[in-house]
Coordinates of C-alpha atoms and ligand atoms in Angstrom, one line a residue:
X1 CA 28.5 87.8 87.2
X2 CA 30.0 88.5 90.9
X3 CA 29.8 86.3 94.0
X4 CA 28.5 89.2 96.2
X5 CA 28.8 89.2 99.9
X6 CA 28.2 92.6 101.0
X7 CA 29.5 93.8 104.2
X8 CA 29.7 97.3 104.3
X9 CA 25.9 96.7 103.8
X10 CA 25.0 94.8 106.9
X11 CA 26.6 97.9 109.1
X12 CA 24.1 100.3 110.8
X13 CA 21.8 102.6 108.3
X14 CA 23.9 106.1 109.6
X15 CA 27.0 104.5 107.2
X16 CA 25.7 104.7 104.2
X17 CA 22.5 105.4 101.8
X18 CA 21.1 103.2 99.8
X19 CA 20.9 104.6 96.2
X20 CA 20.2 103.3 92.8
X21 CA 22.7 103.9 89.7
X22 CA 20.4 106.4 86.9
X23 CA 20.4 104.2 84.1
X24 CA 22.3 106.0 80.9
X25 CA 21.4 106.7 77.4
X26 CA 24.4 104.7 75.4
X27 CA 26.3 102.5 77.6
X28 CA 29.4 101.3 75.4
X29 CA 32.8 99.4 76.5
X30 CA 35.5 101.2 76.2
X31 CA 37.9 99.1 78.6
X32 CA 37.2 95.7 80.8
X33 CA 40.3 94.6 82.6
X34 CA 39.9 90.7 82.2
X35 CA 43.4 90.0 84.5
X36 CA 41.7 92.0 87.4
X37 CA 38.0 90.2 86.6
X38 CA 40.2 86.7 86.5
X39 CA 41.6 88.1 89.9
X40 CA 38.6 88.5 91.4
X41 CA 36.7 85.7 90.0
X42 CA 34.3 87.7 88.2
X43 CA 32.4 86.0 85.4
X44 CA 32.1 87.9 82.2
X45 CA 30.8 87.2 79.1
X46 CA 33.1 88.9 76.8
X47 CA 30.9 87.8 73.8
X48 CA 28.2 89.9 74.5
X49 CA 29.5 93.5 75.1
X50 CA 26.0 95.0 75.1
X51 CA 25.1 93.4 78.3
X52 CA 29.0 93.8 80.1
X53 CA 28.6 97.2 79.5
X54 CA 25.1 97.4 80.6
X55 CA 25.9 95.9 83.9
X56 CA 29.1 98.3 84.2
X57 CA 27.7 101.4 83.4
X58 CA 25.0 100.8 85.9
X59 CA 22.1 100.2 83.5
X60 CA 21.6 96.8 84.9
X61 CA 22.1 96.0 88.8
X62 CA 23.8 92.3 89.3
X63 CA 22.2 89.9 91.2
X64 CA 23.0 89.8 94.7
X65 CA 24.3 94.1 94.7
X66 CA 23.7 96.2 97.5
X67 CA 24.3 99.2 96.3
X68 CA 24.8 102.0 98.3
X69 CA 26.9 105.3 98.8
X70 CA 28.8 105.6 101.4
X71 CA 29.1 108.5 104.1
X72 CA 32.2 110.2 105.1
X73 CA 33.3 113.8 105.6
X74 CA 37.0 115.5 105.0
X75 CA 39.2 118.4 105.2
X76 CA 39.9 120.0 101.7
X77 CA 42.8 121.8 101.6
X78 CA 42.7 122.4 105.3
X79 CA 38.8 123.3 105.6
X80 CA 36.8 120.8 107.6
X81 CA 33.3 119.7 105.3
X82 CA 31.4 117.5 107.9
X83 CA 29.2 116.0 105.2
X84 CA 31.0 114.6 101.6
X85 CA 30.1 111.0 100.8
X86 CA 30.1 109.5 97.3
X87 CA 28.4 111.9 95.6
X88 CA 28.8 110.3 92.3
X89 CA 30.1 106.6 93.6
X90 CA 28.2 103.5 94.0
X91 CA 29.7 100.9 96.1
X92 CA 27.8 97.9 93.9
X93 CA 28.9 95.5 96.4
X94 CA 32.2 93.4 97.8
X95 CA 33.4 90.4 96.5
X96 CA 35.9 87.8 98.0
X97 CA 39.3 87.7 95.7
X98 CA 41.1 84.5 94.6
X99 CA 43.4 85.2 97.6
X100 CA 41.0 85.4 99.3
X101 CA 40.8 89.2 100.0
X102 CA 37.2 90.9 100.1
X103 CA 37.5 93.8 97.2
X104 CA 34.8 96.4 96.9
X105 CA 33.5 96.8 93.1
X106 CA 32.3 100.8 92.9
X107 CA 30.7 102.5 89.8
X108 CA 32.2 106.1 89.7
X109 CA 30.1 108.4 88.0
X110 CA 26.8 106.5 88.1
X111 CA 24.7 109.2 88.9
X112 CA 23.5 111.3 91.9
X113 CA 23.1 109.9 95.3
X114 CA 21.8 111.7 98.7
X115 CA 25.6 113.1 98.8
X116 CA 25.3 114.6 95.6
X117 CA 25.4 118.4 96.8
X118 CA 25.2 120.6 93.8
X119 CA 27.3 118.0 91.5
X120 CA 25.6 115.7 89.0
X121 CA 26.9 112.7 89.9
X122 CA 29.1 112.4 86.9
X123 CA 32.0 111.8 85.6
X124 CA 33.6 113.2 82.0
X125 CA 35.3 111.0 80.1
X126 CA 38.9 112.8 80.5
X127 CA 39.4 112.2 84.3
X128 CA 38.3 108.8 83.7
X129 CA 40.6 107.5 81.5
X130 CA 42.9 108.9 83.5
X131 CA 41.9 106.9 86.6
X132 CA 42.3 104.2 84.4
X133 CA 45.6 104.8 83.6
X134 CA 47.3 106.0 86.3
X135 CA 45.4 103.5 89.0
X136 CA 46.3 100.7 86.9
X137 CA 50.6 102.1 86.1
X138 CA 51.2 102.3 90.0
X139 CA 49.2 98.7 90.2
X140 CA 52.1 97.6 88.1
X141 CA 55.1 99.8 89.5
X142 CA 54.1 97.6 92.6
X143 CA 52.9 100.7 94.6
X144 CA 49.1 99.6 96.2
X145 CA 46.4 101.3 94.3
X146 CA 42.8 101.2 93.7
X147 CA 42.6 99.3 90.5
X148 CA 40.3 99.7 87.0
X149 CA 38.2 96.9 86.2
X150 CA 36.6 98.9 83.3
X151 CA 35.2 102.1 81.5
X152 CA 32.0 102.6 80.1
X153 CA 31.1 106.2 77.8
X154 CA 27.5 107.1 78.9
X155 CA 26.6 108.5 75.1
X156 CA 26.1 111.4 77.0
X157 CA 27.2 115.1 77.9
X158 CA 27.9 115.7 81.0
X159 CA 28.4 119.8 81.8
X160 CA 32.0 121.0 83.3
X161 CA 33.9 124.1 82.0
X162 CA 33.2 122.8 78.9
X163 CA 30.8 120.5 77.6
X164 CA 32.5 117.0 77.9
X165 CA 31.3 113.4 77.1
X166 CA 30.0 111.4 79.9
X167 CA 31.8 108.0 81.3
X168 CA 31.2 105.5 84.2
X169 CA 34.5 104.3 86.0
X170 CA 34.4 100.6 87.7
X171 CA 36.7 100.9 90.4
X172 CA 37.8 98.0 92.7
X173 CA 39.5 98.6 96.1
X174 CA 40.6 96.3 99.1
X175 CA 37.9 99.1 100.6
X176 CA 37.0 102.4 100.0
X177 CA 36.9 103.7 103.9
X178 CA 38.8 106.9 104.6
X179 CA 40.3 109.0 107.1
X180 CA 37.5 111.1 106.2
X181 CA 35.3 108.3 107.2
X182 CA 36.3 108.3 110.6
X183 CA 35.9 111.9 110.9
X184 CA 32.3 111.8 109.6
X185 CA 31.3 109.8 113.1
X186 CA 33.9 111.6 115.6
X187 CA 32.2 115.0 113.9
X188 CA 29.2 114.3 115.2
X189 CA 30.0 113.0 118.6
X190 CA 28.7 109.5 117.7
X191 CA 31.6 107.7 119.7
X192 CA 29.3 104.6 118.8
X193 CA 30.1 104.9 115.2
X194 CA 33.4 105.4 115.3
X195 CA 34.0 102.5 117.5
X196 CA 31.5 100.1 114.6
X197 CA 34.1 101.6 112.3
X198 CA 37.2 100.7 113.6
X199 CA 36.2 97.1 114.4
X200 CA 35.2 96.8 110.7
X201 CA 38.0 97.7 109.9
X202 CA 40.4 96.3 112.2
X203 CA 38.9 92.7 110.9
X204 CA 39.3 93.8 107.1
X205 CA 42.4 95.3 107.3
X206 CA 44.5 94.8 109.9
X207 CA 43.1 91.0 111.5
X208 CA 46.6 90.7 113.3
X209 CA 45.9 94.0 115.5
X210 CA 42.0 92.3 117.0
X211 CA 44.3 90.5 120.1
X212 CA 46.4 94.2 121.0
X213 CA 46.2 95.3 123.8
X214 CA 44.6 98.7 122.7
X215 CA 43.7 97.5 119.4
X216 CA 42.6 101.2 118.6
X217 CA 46.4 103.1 119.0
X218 CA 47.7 99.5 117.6
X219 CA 44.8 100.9 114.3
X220 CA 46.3 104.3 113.9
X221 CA 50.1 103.0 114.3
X222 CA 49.6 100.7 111.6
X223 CA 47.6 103.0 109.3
X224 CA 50.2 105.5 110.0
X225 CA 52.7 103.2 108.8
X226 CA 51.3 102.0 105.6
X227 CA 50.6 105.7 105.1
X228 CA 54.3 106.7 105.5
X229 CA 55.6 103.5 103.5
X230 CA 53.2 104.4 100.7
X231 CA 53.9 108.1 100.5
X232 CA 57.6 107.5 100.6
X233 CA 57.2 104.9 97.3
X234 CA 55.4 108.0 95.9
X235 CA 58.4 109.6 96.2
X236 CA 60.4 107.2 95.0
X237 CA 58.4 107.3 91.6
X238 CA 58.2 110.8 91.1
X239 CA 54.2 110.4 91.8
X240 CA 52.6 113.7 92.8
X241 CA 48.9 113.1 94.4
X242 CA 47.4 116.1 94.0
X243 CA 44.7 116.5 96.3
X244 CA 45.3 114.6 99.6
X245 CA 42.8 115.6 101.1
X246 CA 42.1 113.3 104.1
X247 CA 39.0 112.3 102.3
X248 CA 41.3 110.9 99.9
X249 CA 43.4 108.9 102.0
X250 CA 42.7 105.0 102.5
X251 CA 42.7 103.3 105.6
X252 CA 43.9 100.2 103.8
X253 CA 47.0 101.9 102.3
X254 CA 45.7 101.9 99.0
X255 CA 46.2 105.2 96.6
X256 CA 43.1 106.6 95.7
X257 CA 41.5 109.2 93.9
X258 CA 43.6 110.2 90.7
X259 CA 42.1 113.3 90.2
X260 CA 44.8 115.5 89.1
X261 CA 47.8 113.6 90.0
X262 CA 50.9 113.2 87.7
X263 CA 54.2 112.0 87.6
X264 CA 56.9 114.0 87.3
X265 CA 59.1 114.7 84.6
X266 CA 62.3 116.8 85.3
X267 CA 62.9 116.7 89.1
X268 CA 61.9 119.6 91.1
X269 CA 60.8 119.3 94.9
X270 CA 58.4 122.0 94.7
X271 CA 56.1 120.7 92.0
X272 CA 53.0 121.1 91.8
X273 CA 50.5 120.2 89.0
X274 CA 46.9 120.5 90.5
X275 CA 45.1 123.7 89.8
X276 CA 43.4 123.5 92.2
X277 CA 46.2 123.6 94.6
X278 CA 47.3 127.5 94.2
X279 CA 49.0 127.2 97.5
X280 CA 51.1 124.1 96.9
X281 CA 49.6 122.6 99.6
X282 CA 50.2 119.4 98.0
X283 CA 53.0 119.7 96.3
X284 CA 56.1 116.5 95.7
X285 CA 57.9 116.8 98.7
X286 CA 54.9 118.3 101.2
X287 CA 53.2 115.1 101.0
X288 CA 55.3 113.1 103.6
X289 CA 54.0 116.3 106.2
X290 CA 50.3 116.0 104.9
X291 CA 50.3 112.6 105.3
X292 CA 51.3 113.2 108.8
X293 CA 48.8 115.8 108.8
X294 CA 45.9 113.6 107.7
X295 CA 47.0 110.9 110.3
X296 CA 46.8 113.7 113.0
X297 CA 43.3 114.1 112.0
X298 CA 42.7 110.3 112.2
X299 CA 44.1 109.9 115.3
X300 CA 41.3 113.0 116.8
X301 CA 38.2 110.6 115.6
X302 CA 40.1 108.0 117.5
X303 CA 41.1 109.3 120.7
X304 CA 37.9 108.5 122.6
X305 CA 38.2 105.0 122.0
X306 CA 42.2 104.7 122.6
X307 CA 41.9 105.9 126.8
X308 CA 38.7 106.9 128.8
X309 CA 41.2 109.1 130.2
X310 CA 41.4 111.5 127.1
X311 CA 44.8 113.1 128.3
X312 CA 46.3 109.3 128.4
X313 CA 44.7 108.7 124.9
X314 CA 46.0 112.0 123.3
X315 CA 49.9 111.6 124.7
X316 CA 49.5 107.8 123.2
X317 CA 47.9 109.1 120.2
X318 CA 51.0 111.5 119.7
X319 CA 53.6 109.5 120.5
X320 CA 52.5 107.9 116.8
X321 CA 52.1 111.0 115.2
X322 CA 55.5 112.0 116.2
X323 CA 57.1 108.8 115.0
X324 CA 56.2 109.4 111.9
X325 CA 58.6 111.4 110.6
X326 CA 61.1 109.0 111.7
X327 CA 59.0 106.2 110.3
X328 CA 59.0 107.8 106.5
X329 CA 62.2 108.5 106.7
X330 CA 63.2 104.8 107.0
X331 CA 61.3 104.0 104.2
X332 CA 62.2 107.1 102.4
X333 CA 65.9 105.9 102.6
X334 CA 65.0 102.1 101.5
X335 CA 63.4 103.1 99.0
X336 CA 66.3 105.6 97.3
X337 CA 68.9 103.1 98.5
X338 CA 67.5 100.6 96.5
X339 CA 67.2 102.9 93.8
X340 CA 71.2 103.5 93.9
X341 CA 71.2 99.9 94.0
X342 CA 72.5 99.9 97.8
X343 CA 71.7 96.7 99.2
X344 CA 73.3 97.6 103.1
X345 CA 72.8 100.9 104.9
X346 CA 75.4 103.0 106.2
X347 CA 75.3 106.3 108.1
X348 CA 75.7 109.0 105.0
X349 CA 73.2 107.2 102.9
X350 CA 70.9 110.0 103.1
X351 CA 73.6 112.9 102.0
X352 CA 74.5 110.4 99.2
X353 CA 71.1 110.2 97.5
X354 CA 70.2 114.0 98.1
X355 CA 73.8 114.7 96.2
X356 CA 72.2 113.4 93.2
X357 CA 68.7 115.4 93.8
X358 CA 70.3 118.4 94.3
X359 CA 72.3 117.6 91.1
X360 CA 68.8 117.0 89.2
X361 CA 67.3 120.1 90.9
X362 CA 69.8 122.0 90.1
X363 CA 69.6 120.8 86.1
X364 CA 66.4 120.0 85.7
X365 CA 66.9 116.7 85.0
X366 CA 64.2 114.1 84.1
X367 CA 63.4 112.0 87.1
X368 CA 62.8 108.8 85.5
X369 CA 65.9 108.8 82.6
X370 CA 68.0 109.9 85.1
X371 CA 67.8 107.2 87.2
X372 CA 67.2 104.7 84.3
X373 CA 70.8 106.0 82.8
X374 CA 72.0 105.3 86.7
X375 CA 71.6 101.9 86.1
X376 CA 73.5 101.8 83.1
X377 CA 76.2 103.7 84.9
X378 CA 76.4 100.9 87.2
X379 CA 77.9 98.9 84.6
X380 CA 80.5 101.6 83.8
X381 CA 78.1 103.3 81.0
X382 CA 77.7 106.9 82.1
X383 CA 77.3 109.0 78.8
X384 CA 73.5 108.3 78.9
X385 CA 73.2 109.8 82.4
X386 CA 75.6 112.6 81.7
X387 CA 73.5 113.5 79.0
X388 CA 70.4 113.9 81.6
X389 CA 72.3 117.0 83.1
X390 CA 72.9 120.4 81.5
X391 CA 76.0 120.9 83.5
X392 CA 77.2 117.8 84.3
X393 CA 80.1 119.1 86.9
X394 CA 77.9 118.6 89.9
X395 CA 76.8 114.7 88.7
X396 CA 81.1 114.4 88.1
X397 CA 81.8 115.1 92.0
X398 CA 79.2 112.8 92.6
X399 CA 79.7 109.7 90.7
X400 CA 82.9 108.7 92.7
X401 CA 81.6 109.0 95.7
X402 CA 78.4 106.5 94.3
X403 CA 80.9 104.2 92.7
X404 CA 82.8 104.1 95.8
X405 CA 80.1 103.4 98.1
X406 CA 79.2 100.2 95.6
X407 CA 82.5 99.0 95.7
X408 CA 82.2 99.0 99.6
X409 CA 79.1 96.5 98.4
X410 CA 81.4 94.4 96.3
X411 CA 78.5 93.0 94.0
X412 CA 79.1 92.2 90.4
X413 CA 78.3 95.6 88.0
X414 CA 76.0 93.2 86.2
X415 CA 74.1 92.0 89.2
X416 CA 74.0 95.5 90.6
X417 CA 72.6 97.0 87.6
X418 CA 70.0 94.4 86.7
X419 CA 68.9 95.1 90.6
X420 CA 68.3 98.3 89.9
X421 CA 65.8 98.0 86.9
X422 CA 64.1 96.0 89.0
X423 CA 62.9 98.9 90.8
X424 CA 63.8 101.8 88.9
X425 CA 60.9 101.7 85.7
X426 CA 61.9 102.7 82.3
X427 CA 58.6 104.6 82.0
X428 CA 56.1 106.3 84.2
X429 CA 52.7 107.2 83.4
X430 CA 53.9 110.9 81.7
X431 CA 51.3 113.4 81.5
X432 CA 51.6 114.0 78.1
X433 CA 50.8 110.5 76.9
X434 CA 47.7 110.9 79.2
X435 CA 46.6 114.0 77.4
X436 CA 47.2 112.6 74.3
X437 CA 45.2 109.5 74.7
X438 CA 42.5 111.8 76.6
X439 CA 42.3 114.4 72.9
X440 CA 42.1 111.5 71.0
X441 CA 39.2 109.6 73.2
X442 CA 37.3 113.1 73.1
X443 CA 37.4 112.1 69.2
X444 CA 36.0 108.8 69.5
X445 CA 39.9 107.4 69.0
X446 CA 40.5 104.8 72.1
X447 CA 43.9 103.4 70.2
X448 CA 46.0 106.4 72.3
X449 CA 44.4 104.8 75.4
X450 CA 45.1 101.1 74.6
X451 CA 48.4 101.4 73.5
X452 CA 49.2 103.5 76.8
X453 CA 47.8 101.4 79.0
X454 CA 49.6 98.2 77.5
X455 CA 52.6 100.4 77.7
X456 CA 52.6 100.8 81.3
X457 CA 51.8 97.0 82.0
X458 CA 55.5 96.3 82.0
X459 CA 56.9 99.5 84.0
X460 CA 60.3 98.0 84.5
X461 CA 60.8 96.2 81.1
X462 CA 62.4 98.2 77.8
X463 CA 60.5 97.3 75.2
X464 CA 61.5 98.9 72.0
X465 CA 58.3 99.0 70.8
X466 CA 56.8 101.3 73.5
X467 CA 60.3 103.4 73.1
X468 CA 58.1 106.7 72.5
X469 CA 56.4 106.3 76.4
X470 CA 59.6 106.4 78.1
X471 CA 61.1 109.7 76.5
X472 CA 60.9 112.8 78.5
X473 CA 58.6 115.0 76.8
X474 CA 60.0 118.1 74.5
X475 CA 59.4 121.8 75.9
X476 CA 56.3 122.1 73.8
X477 CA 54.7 119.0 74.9
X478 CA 55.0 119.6 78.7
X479 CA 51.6 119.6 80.5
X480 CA 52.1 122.4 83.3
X481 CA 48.7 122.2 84.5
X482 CA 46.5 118.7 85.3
X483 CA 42.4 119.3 86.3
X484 CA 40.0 117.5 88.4
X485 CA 37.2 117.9 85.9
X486 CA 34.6 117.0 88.7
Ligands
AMP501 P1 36.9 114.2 94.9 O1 37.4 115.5 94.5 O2 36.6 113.3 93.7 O3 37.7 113.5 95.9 O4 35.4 114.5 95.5 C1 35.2 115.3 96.6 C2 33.7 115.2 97.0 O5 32.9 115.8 96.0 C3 33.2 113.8 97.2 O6 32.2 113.9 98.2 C4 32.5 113.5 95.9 O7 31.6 112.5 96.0 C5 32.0 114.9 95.5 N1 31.9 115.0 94.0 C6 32.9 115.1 93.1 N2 32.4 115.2 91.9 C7 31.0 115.1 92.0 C8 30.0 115.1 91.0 N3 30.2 115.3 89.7 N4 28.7 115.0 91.5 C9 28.5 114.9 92.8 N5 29.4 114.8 93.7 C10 30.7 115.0 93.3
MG502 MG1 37.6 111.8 96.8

C-alpha cells in the first residue's frame, strides 16, 4: 500500500523506540482522504474497507513500516518536561510524495509506547475529528499544516472525563520533528545528538542551507522565519493554536497539533479558548511573542554547534531572535495589506489596518464577515459590512481613509475586489460546526462531519449550498470553551 523508505529509522537507537500499534477491537472507516493518498502515491483499495481500515487503525502493519515513536521533550506552558515523546503516536513510516517530498505517515492514538507516561495511548473520537477538520481547513486556506489522510473508530471506549468512544487519527507531515526535539538532546548534554539532528534536518528541510557558512545559525534563521510567516497567516485567519507549546512547534513550518485550537468568531485580541490555558498564555495576539519564545528555546539546544566559542554563538544566536519581531511584522503587514486588497506598501499601512481592528474590537465584530463584506465594499457595496458593526461611526471615519488609500492604487473596484476573495475565505472552520459534527459522531451520525469537511474544501469560494458554514454563530451557539480531551 506505501512505497516506504524510512529514514527517521536509520538514525541512532537514542531517537526513537521501536513500538508496535495494540491491535483494536472494531476497526471501521470513518474518513480516507483519497486527494492526499493520490498525493502521496499511496495505493488503496477502496473496495475493501475492512482491510483499509485495518491497516489504518493499526491492526495490520504495511509491508516495508518501521514503526516507531519518536523521542522529544518540551516546555508546557513555560515548565521544562525533559522526557514527552509520542506517547500515543506511531510514526508508521516516510514515504516519498509525487513532488517528490518525503512525508511521514503517523497513526495517532494507536496505543501505548515507552512514552506513554500515565496516558493510554489513545485518542477519543471528538479531538479527532477535529484534527481532521481543522488540519485539513488551513491545508486549504493555503496556511502549511499537518494533513488527515484518514480516521478510524476503534469500537472501543477510551476513559477521559467522561467515557468517550475510541478513534485512530492517520496523520501525514512533511515531518514530525520539533523544537521540542532539539531540546530532548541539548537537555541531556548529548551535543552529538543534536548535531545528528540538525543535519537530518537541514537535508529534509532546508537542502539550500547544507553549503552556509554556519549552516547551524543559517537552521535557526530559517526556522525562525517560517515560524514568524506562519504565525502571522494565523493571524491573518483568526486561527488561535491553543497550546504552543514548543513541543508543538514544527521545524518544517508546518501547524501541528489541533488540540484545542479554534478560529475566531467576533474579533477580540485577547481570546482565548483552551482550558487549559487559564493564564492566556496563548491567547490570539500572544502567539507572535511565543513563537519568539519557542525559537529562543531552539536556538539554546543549538548554540553549541553555532560557535565553540559559546559567547560568539549566543550573540549570533540573538541577533536572530531579536529580528524576529521585525521579521513577523513584515509578514504581519503582507498579510493584512493583502487582506485590504493593498497591493503596494506605504509608510501608515500598519495604523490603517489596526483602524479597522480597533473598529471590530471595539464592536465585536465577526472576523471573517467583516472582512468578507470588505470586499464587497470594495466595489462600492458597504451595507453588508456596516451591518457587521453595532455602532458603525468608528468603521464611517475609517472607510474614506481605506477608499482613499485604493484610489492611490488606481486598480479597477472589480479587480480589487475579486483580489481580495482570493485571500480573504468566506468561511473558516467555526467552532460550532465542529461541535456539532463532533455530538452528532458521538451518535454514530458522520453526515455533520462529511458535509463540514466538504464545506471547508473550497475556503474562498461562496457556495450557496454551504451558506449555513459561513454565518457567525447566534449567542446561544457560541462555543466559549474548546478541550484537549487527551
Ligand atoms: P499533546 O498535548 O497532544 O501535544 O501531548 C503532549 C504529550 O502528552 C505528548 O508527549 C503526548 O504523546 C502525550 N500524550 C497525550 N495524550 C496521551 C495519551 N492519551 N496517552 C499517552 N500519552 C499522551
Ligand atoms: Mg503535541
Amino acid at each position: 500500500m506505501f512505497q516506504f523508505d524510512n529514514s527517521y529509522a536509520r538514525l541512532p537507537d537514542r531517537f526513537f523506540a521501536s513500538v508496535y500499534p495494540e491491535p483494536v477491537e472494531g476497526p471501521e472507516l470513518l474518513r480516507f482522504n483519497q486527494k492526499l493518498a493520490a498525493e502521496l502515491g499511496v495505493e488503496a483499495d477502496l473496495s475493501d474497507p475492512d482491510r483499509l481500515a485495518a491497516v489504518l487503525s493499526g491492526n495490520v502493519v504495511p509491508q516495508g513500516a518501521s514503526p516507531l515513536a519518536m523521542a522529544y521533550a518540551g516546555h508546557q506552558f513555560g515548565n521544562f518536561v525533559p522526557q514527552l515523546g509520542d506517547g500515543r503516536a506511531i510514526l508508521i513510516g516516510e514515504v516519498m510524495d509525487r513532488a517528490g517530498q518525503r512525508r511521514d505517515i503517523q497513526w495517532k492514538g494507536a496505543g501505548p509506547t515507552p512514552f506513554s507516561r500515565r496516558g493510554d495511548g489513545r485518542a477519543a473520537l471528538g479531538p479527532v475529528i477535529r484534527e481532521y477538520v481543522v488540519s485539513e481547513a488551513m491545508h486549504a486556506l493555503g496556511i502549511p499544516a499537518t494533513r488527515a489522510l484518514a480516521a478510524v473508530s476503534t469500537g472501543e471506549l477510551v476513559q477521559r472525563e467522561q467515557e468517550q468512544q475510541g478513534a485512530v487519527f492517520v496523520r501525514v507531515a512533511a515531518s514530525h520533528v520539533r523544537v521540542g526535539t532539539f531540546q530532548f538532546f541539548a537537555a541531556r548534554g548529548d551535543t552529538e545528538g543534536v548535531r545528528t539532528l540538525a543535519n537530518y534536518v537541514i537535508e529534509r528541510h532546508y537542502p539550500d542551507l547544507m553549503g552556509a557558512q554556519n549552516p547551524y545559525l543559517a537552521l535557526l534563521q530559517a526556522v525562525a522565519d517560517r515560524q514568524a510567516e506562519l504565525i502571522a497567516r494565523w493571524l491573518g485567519v483568526g486561527f488561535i493554536h491553543g497550546v504552543m507549546n514548543t513541543d508543538n512547534m514544527t521545524i518544517s513550518g508546518e501547524t501541528i497539533d489541533f488540540g484545542p485550537c479554534a478560529f475566531l468568531d467576533e474579533y477580540n485580541p485577547m481570546k482565548v479558548f483552551s482550558s487549559i490555558d487559564r493564564q492566556g498564555r496563548y491567547a490570539y495576539r500572544n502567539q507572535p511573542g511565543i513563537g519568539q519564545w519557542n525559537i529562543a528555546r531552539l536556538a539554546e539546544a543549538l548554540v553549541p554547534l553555532i560557535d565553540a566559542d559559546e559567547e560568539k554563538a549566543v550573540g549570533a544566536a540573538n541577533s536572530v531572535l531579536k529580528a524576529f519581531g521585525d521579521t513577523f511584522q513584515a509578514h504581519w503587514i503582507e498579510v493584512f495589506r493583502a487582506k485590504l486588497g493593498l497591493v503596494t506598501a506605504r509608510d501608515g499601512d500598519g495604523d490603517l489596518v489596526q483602524g479597522l481592528l480597533s473598529a471590530m474590537e471595539e464592536n465585536e465584530a465577526d472576523f471573517t464577515r467583516t472582512f468578507q463584506a470588505l470586499c464587497n465594499a470594495a466595489e462600492g457595496h458597504d451595507d453588508d459590512l456596516l451591518a457587521c458593526f453595532a455602532d458603525p461611526s468608528k468603521l464611517r471615519e475609517w472607510l474614506p481613509k481605506w477608499n482613499e488609500r485604493l484610489a492611490e492604487e488606481g486598480r479597477s473596484p472589480a479587480d480589487v475586489a475579486t483580489e481580495m476573495r482570493g485571500v480573504n475565505p468566506w468561511l473558516i472552520a467555526r467552532n460550532h460546526r465542529i461541535e456539532e459534527a463532533i455530538a452528532a459522531a458521538n451518535y454514530g451520525d458522520f453526515s455533520f462531519f462529511e458535509k463540514l469537511v466538504e464545506a471547508l474544501e473550497k475556503p474562498f469560494e461562496e457556495r450557496p449550498e454551504f451558506a449555513d458554514y459561513a454565518i457567525a454563530p447566534t449567542a446561544e451557539q457560541k462555543v466559549a470553551r474548546t478541550f484537549c480531551g487527551t
